[in-house]
Structures are given as C-alpha cells and as structure tokens.
C-alpha cells in the first residue's frame, strides 16, 4: 500500500495496516446532504456502504444554516438543523456503517483504500467524495482568537447581541450584502467592508443598502487585523492608508473554497479547485465519484447535493452489477 501525500510516522502507518480489515462496496467521505443521500441510496440498492464524517455530527453546512429553508421541495424547515434532523431520522430506514469524528487522511485510488486519521483503512470498490466546502479565511491576527467574542457566525442568529452597537461585515457577495441588511435592523451602525470597488452580490440587495442610512460602505478596503482584549474592540483597515475603526462585532462573508486538498494532483480539478465530474458525477478516475458542493461551484444547494448523491449511488450500483 502506498499513500502518496500522507505524512506520518512509520509506527502509525504500521498500526493502520494492522487494522486493514474493513471492505465495502462504497465508501462515502463527508456526511452532509450529498453524502447522506449517497449513503441512503447505496443502502436502498443493496450496496454495502460506509459514511465517514470528520465532525462529531452529520449534516455538514446544514448545521450552520440559521435562515428558514423553503426552497427544498417536499419539506420546509425553520433552519438547517431541523432539515438535518429530518435527514438523519430518515436514515433509520436503511442500514449502513457510519463513522463520525473520523476524518479521511489519504486515499489510494490504485489500492482502492481510504486511510483514516485514527488508523483505520477502509477498502472500497467505489468511492464517493462528498466533502463540501468551507468558509474562506483571511488568516489575519485576531481572526481565530475572537470567534464568539465579537466575531459572529450568523447575522440572522446573532443580530440581537448587537442591538445599538457597531458591526463590520467583511465581503462583497450576496451573503455579505444580505448580512449587512439583516444587521442594520438591530445594530446602530454597520460598516460593509469590501476589498474591491464593485460588489458581486445581487443588485437588489445593493440598491437596498445604498438607501439604508445605517450602512456605510468602505470600498477598496482591506481588513488587516482584529483588535481587542477579552473581546473585539476595533479593526485595523487599509485603503489609501492604514486606520483603526472601533467596532463591537465582525462577521466574515468571504465566500467558500472546496475541501479538495487531498485530491490535488490525483483527480482533475477546475481552476477554482472544485472537482470536475461528468453527468454521472464520476471524476476522471474510474469508480471515483464526487457529489454536492465539492463538485458544484455554480449551484451549491441542498437539492443539487441530494440529487448528485442519488446519481452516484445509482451509477455505482449499475457498474457493480454488470
Ligand atoms: C448560511 C447558509 C445558508 C444556506 N441556505 C440554503 C438554502 O436556503 N437552500 C439550499 O438549497 N441551500 C442552502 N445552503 C447551501 C447548502 O447548505 C449546501 O449546498 C449543502 O448543504 C451542501 O451539502 P454537501 O453535502 O455537498 O456539503 P457539506 O454540507 O459542506 O458537507 C461536507 C461534509 O464533509 C465533511 N468532510 C470534509 N472533509 C472531510 C474528511 N477529510 N473526512 C471526512 N469528512 C470530511 C465535512 O465535515 C462536512 O460535514 C446554505 C448554506 C449556508 C452556509
């Protein structure tokens, strides 16, 4: 067995090899909407499958959706967690192995094995990559330190903590514009800070923002640092010169990036790092599939993720039953 790109000690590798006993028709990496769908459909079709999720709980991004979801046909929920609970409850209709709190560290396409950080090796006939996307970060001082101490997760959920206060929204897309509007209903002042001149978010959001006296737009402005002690007090910004802006809160909406580092140089990615697939959701490597946001830059939605999970499972079933 060779794990290109997997750096570990020889001892750890030995331990991993000893645990190499589990064999599956399908291994699915990622327990969000796409992975859950692929797992349910694989089981529905009689395939022996395993769903591997790095977090302690399933659901992926659904766990961070605080707005009502009314655009997924068949069910409307108050937030993503409620949708997740329905998915997880429906999973009880089928049997497949679930490994949570278990991240995949490396995949060997030739040997058809996936190595987990805890040392387990999963053998598969087909692999479904459903690893989704993560929020883009700036990696600046204070960004990690002040999470929950002034850096808020969601305008929708956390707006009430900023009543009468000042908040900075960082970003220029739909999510940044929407959060600026939501927060303006509660905060005294909202600064919308964008590193470019023009916004890529929806025109109707921008038009509302331009009429909103509580929202100040700072264009061509970069965030350099978040300043505080026990909580956020200010941000250091730079446009023509550096300056300090006092604030009580910060929310980042800088877009997302796909979780595809494991597969660089192994399968074809597009220029943005998303996995390239065909209409069967198959990558350029035979029997390696990719579903959901990780392979869908242009329409990252629950319905697309669920549909792609279904497609992969159906195609795999046909392949394995030829
Ligand atoms: C605030 C917000 C609001 C949204 N609102 C809507 C909406 O109204 N309607 C709609 O349709 N969509 C909405 N979406 C988008 C929707 O949530 C996503 O398109 C969908 O959840 C994507 O599912 P996924 O399974 O592809 O990826 P994800 O949900 O990102 O799941 C990927 C999973 O893979 C796991 N993973 C990653 N790497 C590894 C590894 N190495 N080993 C094991 N596991 C790994 C991650 O922990 C994660 O759980 C919203 C998203 C957000 C953030």
PDB file of N, CA and C in Angstrom, residues 173-222:
ATOM      1  N   UNK A 173     -20.044  39.641  -1.636  1.00  0.00           N
ATOM      2  CA  UNK A 173     -21.012  38.803  -2.351  1.00  0.00           C
ATOM      3  C   UNK A 173     -22.401  38.890  -1.723  1.00  0.00           C
ATOM      4  N   UNK A 174     -23.307  38.033  -2.196  1.00  0.00           N
ATOM      5  CA  UNK A 174     -24.685  38.003  -1.682  1.00  0.00           C
ATOM      6  C   UNK A 174     -24.743  37.893  -0.168  1.00  0.00           C
ATOM      7  N   UNK A 175     -23.942  36.965   0.365  1.00  0.00           N
ATOM      8  CA  UNK A 175     -24.026  36.688   1.805  1.00  0.00           C
ATOM      9  C   UNK A 175     -23.611  37.912   2.613  1.00  0.00           C
ATOM     10  N   UNK A 176     -22.592  38.648   2.137  1.00  0.00           N
ATOM     11  CA  UNK A 176     -22.143  39.847   2.850  1.00  0.00           C
ATOM     12  C   UNK A 176     -23.247  40.918   2.798  1.00  0.00           C
ATOM     13  N   UNK A 177     -23.804  41.137   1.611  1.00  0.00           N
ATOM     14  CA  UNK A 177     -24.843  42.169   1.460  1.00  0.00           C
ATOM     15  C   UNK A 177     -26.072  41.825   2.303  1.00  0.00           C
ATOM     16  N   UNK A 178     -26.476  40.551   2.256  1.00  0.00           N
ATOM     17  CA  UNK A 178     -27.661  40.126   2.993  1.00  0.00           C
ATOM     18  C   UNK A 178     -27.446  40.301   4.496  1.00  0.00           C
ATOM     19  N   UNK A 179     -26.253  39.943   4.968  1.00  0.00           N
ATOM     20  CA  UNK A 179     -25.968  40.090   6.401  1.00  0.00           C
ATOM     21  C   UNK A 179     -25.919  41.549   6.814  1.00  0.00           C
ATOM     22  N   UNK A 180     -25.399  42.424   5.957  1.00  0.00           N
ATOM     23  CA  UNK A 180     -25.379  43.862   6.281  1.00  0.00           C
ATOM     24  C   UNK A 180     -26.819  44.365   6.463  1.00  0.00           C
ATOM     25  N   UNK A 181     -27.706  43.923   5.574  1.00  0.00           N
ATOM     26  CA  UNK A 181     -29.105  44.349   5.673  1.00  0.00           C
ATOM     27  C   UNK A 181     -29.766  43.815   6.941  1.00  0.00           C
ATOM     28  N   UNK A 182     -29.534  42.533   7.220  1.00  0.00           N
ATOM     29  CA  UNK A 182     -30.136  41.936   8.436  1.00  0.00           C
ATOM     30  C   UNK A 182     -29.638  42.678   9.678  1.00  0.00           C
ATOM     31  N   UNK A 183     -28.319  42.895   9.748  1.00  0.00           N
ATOM     32  CA  UNK A 183     -27.736  43.510  10.944  1.00  0.00           C
ATOM     33  C   UNK A 183     -28.173  44.959  11.115  1.00  0.00           C
ATOM     34  N   UNK A 184     -28.470  45.633   9.994  1.00  0.00           N
ATOM     35  CA  UNK A 184     -28.888  47.047  10.090  1.00  0.00           C
ATOM     36  C   UNK A 184     -30.231  47.179  10.816  1.00  0.00           C
ATOM     37  N   UNK A 185     -30.966  46.102  10.900  1.00  0.00           N
ATOM     38  CA  UNK A 185     -32.240  46.122  11.635  1.00  0.00           C
ATOM     39  C   UNK A 185     -32.026  46.137  13.149  1.00  0.00           C
ATOM     40  N   UNK A 186     -30.820  45.877  13.597  1.00  0.00           N
ATOM     41  CA  UNK A 186     -30.547  45.771  15.038  1.00  0.00           C
ATOM     42  C   UNK A 186     -29.410  46.699  15.477  1.00  0.00           C
ATOM     43  N   UNK A 187     -28.296  46.689  14.701  1.00  0.00           N
ATOM     44  CA  UNK A 187     -27.128  47.485  15.105  1.00  0.00           C
ATOM     45  C   UNK A 187     -27.386  48.968  14.852  1.00  0.00           C
ATOM     46  N   UNK A 188     -26.618  49.805  15.550  1.00  0.00           N
ATOM     47  CA  UNK A 188     -26.709  51.259  15.353  1.00  0.00           C
ATOM     48  C   UNK A 188     -26.034  51.647  14.034  1.00  0.00           C
ATOM     49  N   UNK A 189     -24.850  50.996  13.791  1.00  0.00           N
ATOM     50  CA  UNK A 189     -24.066  51.309  12.589  1.00  0.00           C
ATOM     51  C   UNK A 189     -23.511  50.018  12.009  1.00  0.00           C
ATOM     52  N   UNK A 190     -23.589  49.901  10.682  1.00  0.00           N
ATOM     53  CA  UNK A 190     -22.999  48.736  10.004  1.00  0.00           C
ATOM     54  C   UNK A 190     -21.982  49.255   8.986  1.00  0.00           C
ATOM     55  N   UNK A 191     -20.763  48.724   9.031  1.00  0.00           N
ATOM     56  CA  UNK A 191     -19.765  49.038   8.006  1.00  0.00           C
ATOM     57  C   UNK A 191     -19.633  47.820   7.100  1.00  0.00           C
ATOM     58  N   UNK A 192     -19.884  48.030   5.820  1.00  0.00           N
ATOM     59  CA  UNK A 192     -19.717  46.956   4.838  1.00  0.00           C
ATOM     60  C   UNK A 192     -18.353  47.164   4.186  1.00  0.00           C
ATOM     61  N   UNK A 193     -17.426  46.252   4.470  1.00  0.00           N
ATOM     62  CA  UNK A 193     -16.028  46.462   4.066  1.00  0.00           C
ATOM     63  C   UNK A 193     -15.674  45.485   2.953  1.00  0.00           C
ATOM     64  N   UNK A 194     -15.293  46.052   1.809  1.00  0.00           N
ATOM     65  CA  UNK A 194     -15.050  45.214   0.633  1.00  0.00           C
ATOM     66  C   UNK A 194     -13.725  45.621  -0.004  1.00  0.00           C
ATOM     67  N   UNK A 195     -12.937  44.623  -0.387  1.00  0.00           N
ATOM     68  CA  UNK A 195     -11.588  44.957  -0.898  1.00  0.00           C
ATOM     69  C   UNK A 195     -11.615  45.493  -2.328  1.00  0.00           C
ATOM     70  N   UNK A 196     -12.753  45.356  -3.018  1.00  0.00           N
ATOM     71  CA  UNK A 196     -12.834  45.848  -4.402  1.00  0.00           C
ATOM     72  C   UNK A 196     -13.748  47.071  -4.504  1.00  0.00           C
ATOM     73  N   UNK A 197     -13.823  47.622  -5.700  1.00  0.00           N
ATOM     74  CA  UNK A 197     -14.679  48.787  -5.961  1.00  0.00           C
ATOM     75  C   UNK A 197     -16.138  48.338  -6.146  1.00  0.00           C
ATOM     76  N   UNK A 198     -16.306  47.226  -6.885  1.00  0.00           N
ATOM     77  CA  UNK A 198     -17.670  46.791  -7.209  1.00  0.00           C
ATOM     78  C   UNK A 198     -18.038  45.524  -6.441  1.00  0.00           C
ATOM     79  N   UNK A 199     -19.340  45.378  -6.222  1.00  0.00           N
ATOM     80  CA  UNK A 199     -19.836  44.220  -5.473  1.00  0.00           C
ATOM     81  C   UNK A 199     -20.315  43.150  -6.447  1.00  0.00           C
ATOM     82  N   UNK A 200     -20.053  41.873  -6.104  1.00  0.00           N
ATOM     83  CA  UNK A 200     -20.551  40.816  -6.982  1.00  0.00           C
ATOM     84  C   UNK A 200     -21.917  40.299  -6.524  1.00  0.00           C
ATOM     85  N   UNK A 201     -22.406  40.796  -5.389  1.00  0.00           N
ATOM     86  CA  UNK A 201     -23.717  40.365  -4.875  1.00  0.00           C
ATOM     87  C   UNK A 201     -24.864  40.940  -5.693  1.00  0.00           C
ATOM     88  N   UNK A 202     -26.077  40.465  -5.378  1.00  0.00           N
ATOM     89  CA  UNK A 202     -27.270  40.846  -6.141  1.00  0.00           C
ATOM     90  C   UNK A 202     -27.548  42.350  -6.112  1.00  0.00           C
ATOM     91  N   UNK A 203     -27.985  42.875  -7.270  1.00  0.00           N
ATOM     92  CA  UNK A 203     -28.263  44.313  -7.405  1.00  0.00           C
ATOM     93  C   UNK A 203     -29.339  44.781  -6.433  1.00  0.00           C
ATOM     94  N   UNK A 204     -30.386  43.901  -6.246  1.00  0.00           N
ATOM     95  CA  UNK A 204     -31.487  44.354  -5.367  1.00  0.00           C
ATOM     96  C   UNK A 204     -31.016  44.537  -3.926  1.00  0.00           C
ATOM     97  N   UNK A 205     -30.071  43.683  -3.477  1.00  0.00           N
ATOM     98  CA  UNK A 205     -29.506  43.872  -2.131  1.00  0.00           C
ATOM     99  C   UNK A 205     -28.725  45.193  -2.082  1.00  0.00           C
ATOM    100  N   UNK A 206     -27.908  45.420  -3.114  1.00  0.00           N
ATOM    101  CA  UNK A 206     -27.052  46.613  -3.129  1.00  0.00           C
ATOM    102  C   UNK A 206     -27.903  47.886  -3.160  1.00  0.00           C
ATOM    103  N   UNK A 207     -28.974  47.844  -3.949  1.00  0.00           N
ATOM    104  CA  UNK A 207     -29.853  49.021  -4.016  1.00  0.00           C
ATOM    105  C   UNK A 207     -30.456  49.329  -2.646  1.00  0.00           C
ATOM    106  N   UNK A 208     -30.874  48.274  -1.931  1.00  0.00           N
ATOM    107  CA  UNK A 208     -31.430  48.495  -0.576  1.00  0.00           C
ATOM    108  C   UNK A 208     -30.368  49.069   0.347  1.00  0.00           C
ATOM    109  N   UNK A 209     -29.139  48.580   0.191  1.00  0.00           N
ATOM    110  CA  UNK A 209     -28.040  49.052   1.046  1.00  0.00           C
ATOM    111  C   UNK A 209     -27.748  50.527   0.789  1.00  0.00           C
ATOM    112  N   UNK A 210     -27.776  50.910  -0.478  1.00  0.00           N
ATOM    113  CA  UNK A 210     -27.466  52.300  -0.823  1.00  0.00           C
ATOM    114  C   UNK A 210     -28.495  53.271  -0.229  1.00  0.00           C
ATOM    115  N   UNK A 211     -29.725  52.776  -0.015  1.00  0.00           N
ATOM    116  CA  UNK A 211     -30.777  53.628   0.569  1.00  0.00           C
ATOM    117  C   UNK A 211     -30.798  53.566   2.099  1.00  0.00           C
ATOM    118  N   UNK A 212     -30.005  52.662   2.664  1.00  0.00           N
ATOM    119  CA  UNK A 212     -30.057  52.407   4.110  1.00  0.00           C
ATOM    120  C   UNK A 212     -29.056  53.320   4.836  1.00  0.00           C
ATOM    121  N   UNK A 213     -29.569  54.235   5.641  1.00  0.00           N
ATOM    122  CA  UNK A 213     -28.680  55.230   6.262  1.00  0.00           C
ATOM    123  C   UNK A 213     -27.792  54.640   7.355  1.00  0.00           C
ATOM    124  N   UNK A 214     -28.137  53.447   7.831  1.00  0.00           N
ATOM    125  CA  UNK A 214     -27.308  52.834   8.890  1.00  0.00           C
ATOM    126  C   UNK A 214     -26.082  52.132   8.325  1.00  0.00           C
ATOM    127  N   UNK A 215     -26.096  51.850   6.998  1.00  0.00           N
ATOM    128  CA  UNK A 215     -24.983  51.077   6.427  1.00  0.00           C
ATOM    129  C   UNK A 215     -24.004  51.992   5.700  1.00  0.00           C
ATOM    130  N   UNK A 216     -22.746  51.934   6.118  1.00  0.00           N
ATOM    131  CA  UNK A 216     -21.664  52.701   5.469  1.00  0.00           C
ATOM    132  C   UNK A 216     -20.821  51.724   4.657  1.00  0.00           C
ATOM    133  N   UNK A 217     -20.577  52.050   3.400  1.00  0.00           N
ATOM    134  CA  UNK A 217     -19.775  51.159   2.556  1.00  0.00           C
ATOM    135  C   UNK A 217     -18.334  51.657   2.504  1.00  0.00           C
ATOM    136  N   UNK A 218     -17.389  50.778   2.785  1.00  0.00           N
ATOM    137  CA  UNK A 218     -15.968  51.100   2.608  1.00  0.00           C
ATOM    138  C   UNK A 218     -15.435  50.221   1.484  1.00  0.00           C
ATOM    139  N   UNK A 219     -15.244  50.823   0.306  1.00  0.00           N
ATOM    140  CA  UNK A 219     -14.755  50.077  -0.860  1.00  0.00           C
ATOM    141  C   UNK A 219     -13.232  50.102  -0.891  1.00  0.00           C
ATOM    142  N   UNK A 220     -12.662  49.212  -1.670  1.00  0.00           N
ATOM    143  CA  UNK A 220     -11.195  49.157  -1.842  1.00  0.00           C
ATOM    144  C   UNK A 220     -10.463  49.160  -0.496  1.00  0.00           C
ATOM    145  N   UNK A 221     -11.054  48.459   0.437  1.00  0.00           N
ATOM    146  CA  UNK A 221     -10.523  48.478   1.808  1.00  0.00           C
ATOM    147  C   UNK A 221     -10.229  47.054   2.271  1.00  0.00           C
ATOM    148  N   UNK A 222      -9.018  46.862   2.761  1.00  0.00           N
ATOM    149  CA  UNK A 222      -8.612  45.535   3.246  1.00  0.00           C
ATOM    150  C   UNK A 222      -8.616  45.495   4.765  1.00  0.00           C
TER     151      UNK A 222
END
